[in-house]
Amino acid sequence: MPSAASGSSRPVPPVPGDPGDPNGVPPTLWRTPDFRSLWLGQTASQLGEHASLVVLPLFAVLVLGAGAGQLGVLRAVGQAPILLFSLFVGAWVDRWRARSVMVLTDVGRALALGAAAVAGLFGWLGLPVLCVVAFAVGALSVFFDVAYQVSLVRLVDRDQLVRGNSALEGSRSAAQIGGPALGGALVSLLSAPVAAASSALFFALSVLSIRRIRQVESVPELPERAPRVWRRIHEGLRFVVGDSSLRTVGLASAAFQFAFAALMTVYLLFLPRELHLSGTAVGLALAATGPGALLGAVLAARLPSRFGHGTVLVVAAVLGDGAFLCVPALHGSSVVTVAALVAVSFVFGAGGQLVNVTVMAVRQAVTPDGMQGRAAATITFVGMGLTPLGSLLGGLLAQEWGPRTSLLVTAAGMLLSPAVMALSPLARLGRALP
């Protein structure tokens, strides 16, 4: 917020060996049924997740009339599991089959959103129920996000990590194209229960695809007396803190995610109330992040090896994060305003995805196999653990200063992240990964 075809359709894998392979992924990956199943399943899962991230807040604002503080609470509740569970999830996933974790979590998210749909049909879908659903989906998303990152390392060779990540992040960008637009349109044109049910269906599709992975994962062997979970968590924390690149990634991610959570809370108020945009227009503006992210995923397969990983990280973060500084200057709901919002989202998506793919490749390259889950979860915990507080801060700022001023302040705060990277050894990483 933490990404191909438009709308609700999913990209289709090319014929193996076709020079048009998406994201520059070598044909060897696309010849592998297990990788294709992972890619398709993750695309469907991310589409369901991105749709739900728009459906729940828009339902609260447009149907329940939630204020800035209430919207901040709803978003904070959905993000709280990152702070509460990330470290434990990392310790557990290192010992489990990632495929099983992904299947079970998507089943859980489908059931949670299906329950929300039923509650909406009977008129029970108030703010308390929305908070319960948001917390459940958020908790299960923590498991899925750690597991799919670990699964790639267990499925492909190390020299294919950058391109494999490019493909997976490209599928996430496909979800960012269809998810917000679909969620906003369904809430606006039909009803919140229908929108929630559509997200549940995508999670079900993900389950069907990921279940087709047949490769037996090489889960690292543990001694007969495996360390207790707290010791394993401590080992993950010590490893990340002790590595300068991973330590910087965590700090930069924390700065970005805190400011971005505050910004998005204000943004979801600013678009419908200050600019008077409909749910469909809001979904369109948010969905424009997807095509940009798709471009960023493609560039991530090429630019780091040409210009250096550090240079790409800093420049992409400055361009992507700085784009939101233009939004407070917009007024009205004209075509020009919507086009400007689309352009901002596109630039933000391209820069953000380029950073995401490059950072993930760096993290996976410097981390031993037996530490992958804990390293991913530790960085998620450090980077996104403050997002609930950021969401609450965004709601408070919008109440006290108004959406326009608050949007400018939170957008400026996002530039702290590239500043942290520019002043660290991460900025000096060259063309080759460690």
XYZ file of C-alpha atoms in Angstrom:
434
model
C 0.000 0.000 0.000
C 1.714 -2.288 -0.376
C 0.553 -5.517 -7.256
C -1.724 -8.285 -17.525
C -4.827 -7.305 -18.587
C -7.229 -4.660 -17.543
C -10.493 -5.148 -15.737
C -11.163 -8.415 -13.957
C -9.337 -10.659 -16.428
C -5.987 -12.208 -15.681
C -2.890 -12.290 -17.880
C -2.349 -15.514 -19.815
C 1.131 -17.118 -19.847
C 2.750 -16.920 -23.281
C 3.819 -19.896 -25.323
C 7.153 -21.084 -23.867
C 10.033 -19.586 -25.754
C 7.901 -16.750 -27.100
C 10.021 -13.576 -27.069
C 6.945 -11.821 -25.705
C 7.265 -13.505 -22.295
C 5.927 -10.931 -19.786
C 8.399 -8.994 -17.671
C 11.394 -10.460 -19.474
C 11.090 -13.798 -17.631
C 13.212 -16.461 -19.330
C 11.261 -19.280 -21.017
C 12.660 -21.833 -18.562
C 10.461 -20.419 -15.817
C 7.318 -20.472 -17.943
C 7.939 -24.079 -18.948
C 7.598 -24.995 -15.276
C 3.970 -25.836 -14.375
C 4.652 -25.171 -10.686
C 5.869 -21.638 -11.353
C 2.879 -20.944 -13.593
C 0.528 -22.201 -10.887
C 2.207 -19.985 -8.296
C 2.053 -16.989 -10.637
C -1.619 -17.460 -11.533
C -2.637 -18.162 -7.948
C -0.822 -15.118 -6.638
C -2.436 -12.951 -9.332
C -5.936 -14.052 -8.325
C -5.148 -13.686 -4.622
C -3.728 -10.195 -5.033
C -6.713 -9.178 -7.169
C -9.061 -10.245 -4.384
C -6.946 -8.459 -1.778
C -6.733 -5.168 -3.698
C -10.449 -5.205 -4.374
C -11.209 -5.732 -0.680
C -8.824 -2.938 0.354
C -11.041 -0.525 -1.591
C -14.420 -2.150 -0.915
C -14.287 -1.961 2.885
C -13.168 1.706 3.261
C -15.484 2.930 0.480
C -18.429 1.104 2.026
C -17.618 2.774 5.356
C -17.382 6.254 3.781
C -20.151 6.132 1.166
C -22.742 3.873 2.823
C -22.156 4.167 6.575
C -21.056 7.821 6.435
C -17.883 7.120 8.420
C -15.863 10.164 9.435
C -12.118 10.662 9.211
C -11.480 9.174 12.644
C -13.659 6.126 12.003
C -11.988 5.477 8.647
C -8.602 5.731 10.328
C -9.694 3.159 12.917
C -10.987 0.772 10.226
C -7.736 0.932 8.277
C -5.670 0.606 11.460
C -7.594 -2.522 12.507
C -6.901 -4.103 9.108
C -3.188 -3.292 9.391
C -2.746 -4.234 13.059
C -2.014 -7.928 12.285
C 1.224 -6.857 10.608
C 2.451 -5.523 13.935
C 0.992 -8.365 15.991
C 1.825 -11.450 13.933
C 4.639 -10.810 11.418
C 7.538 -12.072 13.549
C 5.687 -15.226 14.601
C 4.609 -15.922 11.026
C 8.199 -15.709 9.803
C 9.358 -18.228 12.395
C 6.521 -20.607 11.541
C 6.660 -20.369 7.749
C 10.359 -21.350 7.731
C 9.194 -24.719 9.105
C 6.087 -25.243 6.948
C 5.295 -25.884 3.299
C 4.631 -22.490 1.755
C 2.050 -24.039 -0.596
C -0.063 -25.252 2.326
C 0.121 -21.864 4.028
C -1.025 -20.039 0.895
C -3.942 -22.420 0.315
C -5.193 -22.248 3.902
C -4.937 -18.464 4.126
C -6.838 -17.936 0.882
C -9.554 -20.304 2.070
C -9.776 -18.226 5.242
C -9.951 -14.914 3.381
C -12.662 -16.259 1.077
C -14.715 -17.338 4.085
C -14.246 -13.993 5.867
C -15.360 -11.941 2.879
C -18.168 -14.403 2.155
C -19.388 -13.870 5.708
C -19.248 -10.105 5.107
C -21.389 -10.550 1.998
C -23.982 -12.535 3.956
C -23.953 -9.954 6.758
C -24.531 -7.207 4.218
C -27.494 -8.993 2.670
C -29.162 -9.199 6.082
C -28.308 -5.605 6.983
C -25.751 -6.513 9.643
C -22.724 -5.011 7.890
C -22.041 -2.079 10.228
C -18.687 -0.618 11.192
C -17.991 -3.213 13.949
C -18.510 -6.091 11.489
C -16.314 -4.332 8.928
C -13.553 -4.053 11.536
C -13.779 -7.776 12.332
C -13.595 -8.692 8.640
C -10.718 -6.262 8.024
C -8.745 -7.735 10.933
C -9.304 -11.323 9.764
C -8.331 -10.561 6.164
C -5.306 -8.591 7.343
C -4.092 -11.400 9.597
C -4.376 -14.020 6.873
C -2.679 -11.686 4.385
C 0.402 -11.594 6.623
C 0.703 -15.372 6.302
C 0.173 -15.332 2.538
C 2.640 -12.527 1.831
C 5.476 -14.201 3.755
C 4.680 -17.624 2.290
C 4.646 -16.595 -1.375
C 8.032 -14.877 -1.015
C 9.476 -18.014 0.577
C 7.873 -20.268 -2.030
C 9.730 -18.585 -4.891
C 13.103 -19.242 -3.263
C 12.166 -22.918 -2.897
C 10.925 -23.226 -6.486
C 13.580 -21.458 -8.611
C 17.366 -21.160 -8.771
C 19.102 -18.175 -7.197
C 20.126 -16.738 -10.567
C 16.433 -16.521 -11.506
C 15.277 -14.656 -8.408
C 15.231 -11.183 -9.949
C 13.245 -12.317 -12.995
C 11.014 -14.565 -10.929
C 10.269 -11.677 -8.574
C 9.645 -9.484 -11.600
C 6.983 -11.947 -12.799
C 5.290 -12.228 -9.403
C 5.347 -8.487 -8.807
C 4.050 -8.049 -12.347
C 1.087 -10.231 -11.434
C 0.547 -8.065 -8.381
C 0.495 -5.020 -10.623
C -2.139 -6.756 -12.765
C -4.211 -7.052 -9.612
C -3.700 -3.361 -8.938
C -5.160 -2.614 -12.358
C -8.365 -4.605 -11.883
C -8.817 -4.745 -8.119
C -9.462 -1.106 -7.154
C -11.497 -0.394 -10.293
C -13.609 -3.506 -9.772
C -14.111 -2.842 -6.072
C -14.995 0.831 -6.543
C -17.387 0.086 -9.412
C -19.189 -2.693 -7.538
C -19.667 -0.597 -4.405
C -20.890 2.349 -6.470
C -23.118 0.526 -8.979
C -24.317 -2.548 -7.080
C -23.739 -3.108 -3.368
C -21.050 -3.760 -0.783
C -22.124 -7.413 -0.325
C -21.646 -8.069 -4.056
C -18.252 -6.385 -3.936
C -17.183 -8.496 -0.955
C -18.431 -11.665 -2.639
C -16.387 -10.895 -5.765
C -13.202 -10.671 -3.693
C -14.023 -14.005 -2.065
C -14.314 -15.627 -5.505
C -10.818 -14.509 -6.477
C -9.381 -16.064 -3.327
C -11.150 -19.300 -4.245
C -9.558 -19.185 -7.711
C -6.171 -18.725 -6.068
C -6.716 -21.854 -3.979
C -7.497 -23.919 -7.080
C -4.327 -22.728 -8.833
C -1.860 -23.008 -5.936
C -3.101 -26.512 -5.102
C -1.706 -27.581 -8.489
C 1.909 -27.011 -7.351
C 3.424 -30.474 -7.215
C 7.094 -29.882 -6.426
C 8.079 -31.076 -2.959
C 9.539 -28.047 -1.218
C 13.014 -28.249 0.241
C 12.039 -27.086 3.716
C 15.266 -26.661 5.740
C 15.826 -29.535 8.159
C 15.633 -28.697 11.833
C 17.452 -30.397 14.691
C 15.558 -32.874 16.834
C 15.148 -30.234 19.497
C 14.134 -27.248 17.405
C 14.643 -23.818 18.999
C 11.607 -22.274 20.589
C 9.693 -19.726 18.576
C 11.013 -16.783 20.592
C 14.587 -17.855 19.934
C 13.871 -18.211 16.228
C 12.312 -14.752 16.179
C 15.395 -13.375 17.936
C 17.644 -15.028 15.361
C 15.700 -13.361 12.549
C 15.856 -9.951 14.220
C 19.580 -10.280 14.886
C 20.268 -11.329 11.303
C 18.402 -8.366 9.791
C 19.862 -5.837 12.231
C 23.368 -7.195 11.636
C 23.244 -6.792 7.853
C 23.639 -3.167 6.696
C 21.567 -3.627 3.540
C 18.661 -5.361 5.302
C 18.788 -2.904 8.194
C 18.457 0.006 5.776
C 15.626 -1.719 3.906
C 13.717 -2.054 7.175
C 14.235 1.578 8.204
C 13.383 2.978 4.767
C 10.314 0.759 4.563
C 9.171 1.889 8.013
C 9.447 5.560 7.026
C 7.570 4.987 3.772
C 4.805 2.760 5.116
C 4.060 5.035 8.081
C 3.706 8.103 5.845
C 1.873 6.170 3.137
C -0.686 4.765 5.590
C -1.407 8.298 6.811
C -1.611 9.582 3.228
C -4.018 6.864 2.064
C -6.419 7.531 4.929
C -6.524 11.194 3.915
C -6.585 10.321 0.204
C -9.686 8.126 0.529
C -11.441 11.095 2.131
C -10.005 13.715 -0.219
C -11.161 12.060 -3.440
C -14.907 11.659 -2.693
C -15.391 14.653 -0.380
C -13.026 17.375 -1.597
C -12.945 16.470 -5.297
C -16.500 14.992 -5.282
C -15.484 11.888 -7.250
C -17.799 8.887 -7.551
C -16.834 5.412 -6.365
C -16.087 4.441 -9.963
C -13.802 7.446 -10.472
C -12.010 6.706 -7.194
C -11.475 3.125 -8.307
C -10.140 4.315 -11.667
C -7.676 6.704 -10.039
C -6.403 3.998 -7.691
C -6.299 1.361 -10.422
C -3.873 3.457 -12.471
C -1.213 2.312 -10.026
C -1.437 -1.085 -11.704
C -0.192 -0.227 -15.210
C 2.600 1.787 -13.630
C 3.513 -1.125 -11.397
C 3.528 -3.424 -14.407
C 6.029 -1.096 -16.104
C 8.078 -1.001 -12.903
C 8.175 -4.800 -12.764
C 9.414 -4.939 -16.366
C 12.087 -2.307 -15.718
C 13.203 -4.119 -12.572
C 14.333 -7.060 -14.691
C 16.750 -4.778 -16.585
C 17.679 -1.484 -14.911
C 19.474 -2.725 -11.751
C 21.950 -4.790 -13.766
C 22.600 -1.803 -16.016
C 22.742 1.171 -13.640
C 23.304 -0.514 -10.289
C 20.818 -1.658 -7.657
C 21.510 1.269 -5.301
C 21.045 3.965 -7.932
C 17.806 2.424 -9.150
C 16.417 2.176 -5.620
C 17.029 5.829 -4.729
C 15.940 7.390 -8.037
C 12.800 5.248 -8.328
C 11.773 6.043 -4.735
C 12.208 9.809 -5.232
C 10.153 9.856 -8.440
C 7.420 7.525 -7.220
C 6.937 9.012 -3.760
C 7.291 12.603 -4.927
C 4.422 12.256 -7.406
C 1.806 12.675 -4.660
C 3.027 16.215 -3.927
C 1.000 17.293 -6.989
C -2.358 16.040 -5.690
C -3.205 18.813 -3.147
C -3.178 21.341 -5.996
C -6.121 19.646 -7.744
C -9.692 20.988 -7.569
C -13.059 19.749 -8.846
C -14.055 16.522 -10.537
C -13.269 17.458 -14.145
C -11.713 15.140 -16.713
C -8.413 16.999 -16.244
C -8.473 16.262 -12.515
C -9.127 12.563 -13.026
C -6.417 12.409 -15.713
C -3.947 14.045 -13.317
C -4.799 11.540 -10.592
C -4.307 8.704 -13.062
C -0.876 10.103 -14.026
C 0.169 10.446 -10.379
C -0.886 6.875 -9.634
C 0.940 5.597 -12.715
C 4.238 7.258 -11.741
C 3.835 6.122 -8.139
C 3.120 2.552 -9.243
C 6.138 2.417 -11.571
C 8.566 3.796 -9.007
C 7.162 1.783 -6.128
C 7.201 -1.500 -7.994
C 10.749 -0.926 -9.205
C 11.790 -0.412 -5.599
C 9.802 -3.443 -4.376
C 11.258 -5.912 -6.879
C 14.826 -4.665 -6.426
C 14.612 -4.711 -2.625
C 13.133 -8.219 -2.629
C 15.930 -9.517 -4.844
C 18.573 -7.949 -2.578
C 16.956 -9.452 0.514
C 16.657 -12.914 -0.967
C 20.234 -12.861 -2.295
C 21.865 -12.049 1.055
C 19.659 -14.362 3.157
C 20.334 -18.100 3.746
C 17.541 -20.525 2.861
C 16.771 -21.379 6.471
C 16.320 -17.692 7.322
C 14.171 -16.573 4.359
C 10.814 -16.592 6.163
C 12.146 -14.874 9.261
C 14.019 -12.231 7.252
C 10.912 -11.450 5.179
C 8.705 -11.324 8.272
C 11.178 -9.217 10.260
C 11.395 -6.610 7.498
C 7.599 -6.695 7.167
C 7.284 -6.185 10.925
C 9.767 -3.310 11.008
C 8.573 -1.780 7.765
C 4.816 -2.093 8.153
C 4.378 -2.416 11.904
C 3.745 1.311 12.223
C 1.050 1.428 9.534
C -1.841 1.248 12.045
C -0.434 4.328 13.778
C 0.020 5.999 10.406
C -3.618 5.384 9.533
C -4.750 6.804 12.858
C -2.485 9.828 12.365
C -3.949 10.412 8.909
C -7.474 10.449 10.313
C -6.437 12.820 13.108
C -4.664 15.195 10.713
C -7.673 15.250 8.383
C -9.929 16.149 11.292
C -7.676 18.926 12.587
C -6.159 20.419 9.407
C -8.528 19.299 6.675
C -7.823 16.785 3.876
C -5.907 19.142 1.541
C -3.272 20.343 4.026
C -2.970 16.876 5.546
C -2.394 15.370 2.106
C 0.495 17.766 1.442
C 2.125 17.001 4.810
C 1.855 13.224 4.477
C 3.075 13.294 0.849
C 6.161 15.234 1.932
C 6.718 12.708 4.712
C 7.006 9.889 2.157
C 10.262 11.417 0.851
C 12.002 10.450 4.083
C 12.290 6.902 2.750
C 14.526 7.663 -0.270
C 16.554 9.995 1.961
C 17.309 7.085 4.318
C 18.409 4.893 1.391
C 20.535 7.639 -0.185
C 22.527 8.099 3.037
C 23.178 4.364 3.535
C 25.438 1.655 2.035
C 22.363 0.383 0.157
C 22.724 3.295 -2.275
C 26.201 2.036 -3.221
C 25.109 -1.441 -4.326
C 26.411 -2.128 -7.822
C 25.156 -4.045 -10.812
C 25.736 -7.487 -9.274
C 23.921 -8.702 -6.162
C 26.012 -9.747 -3.155
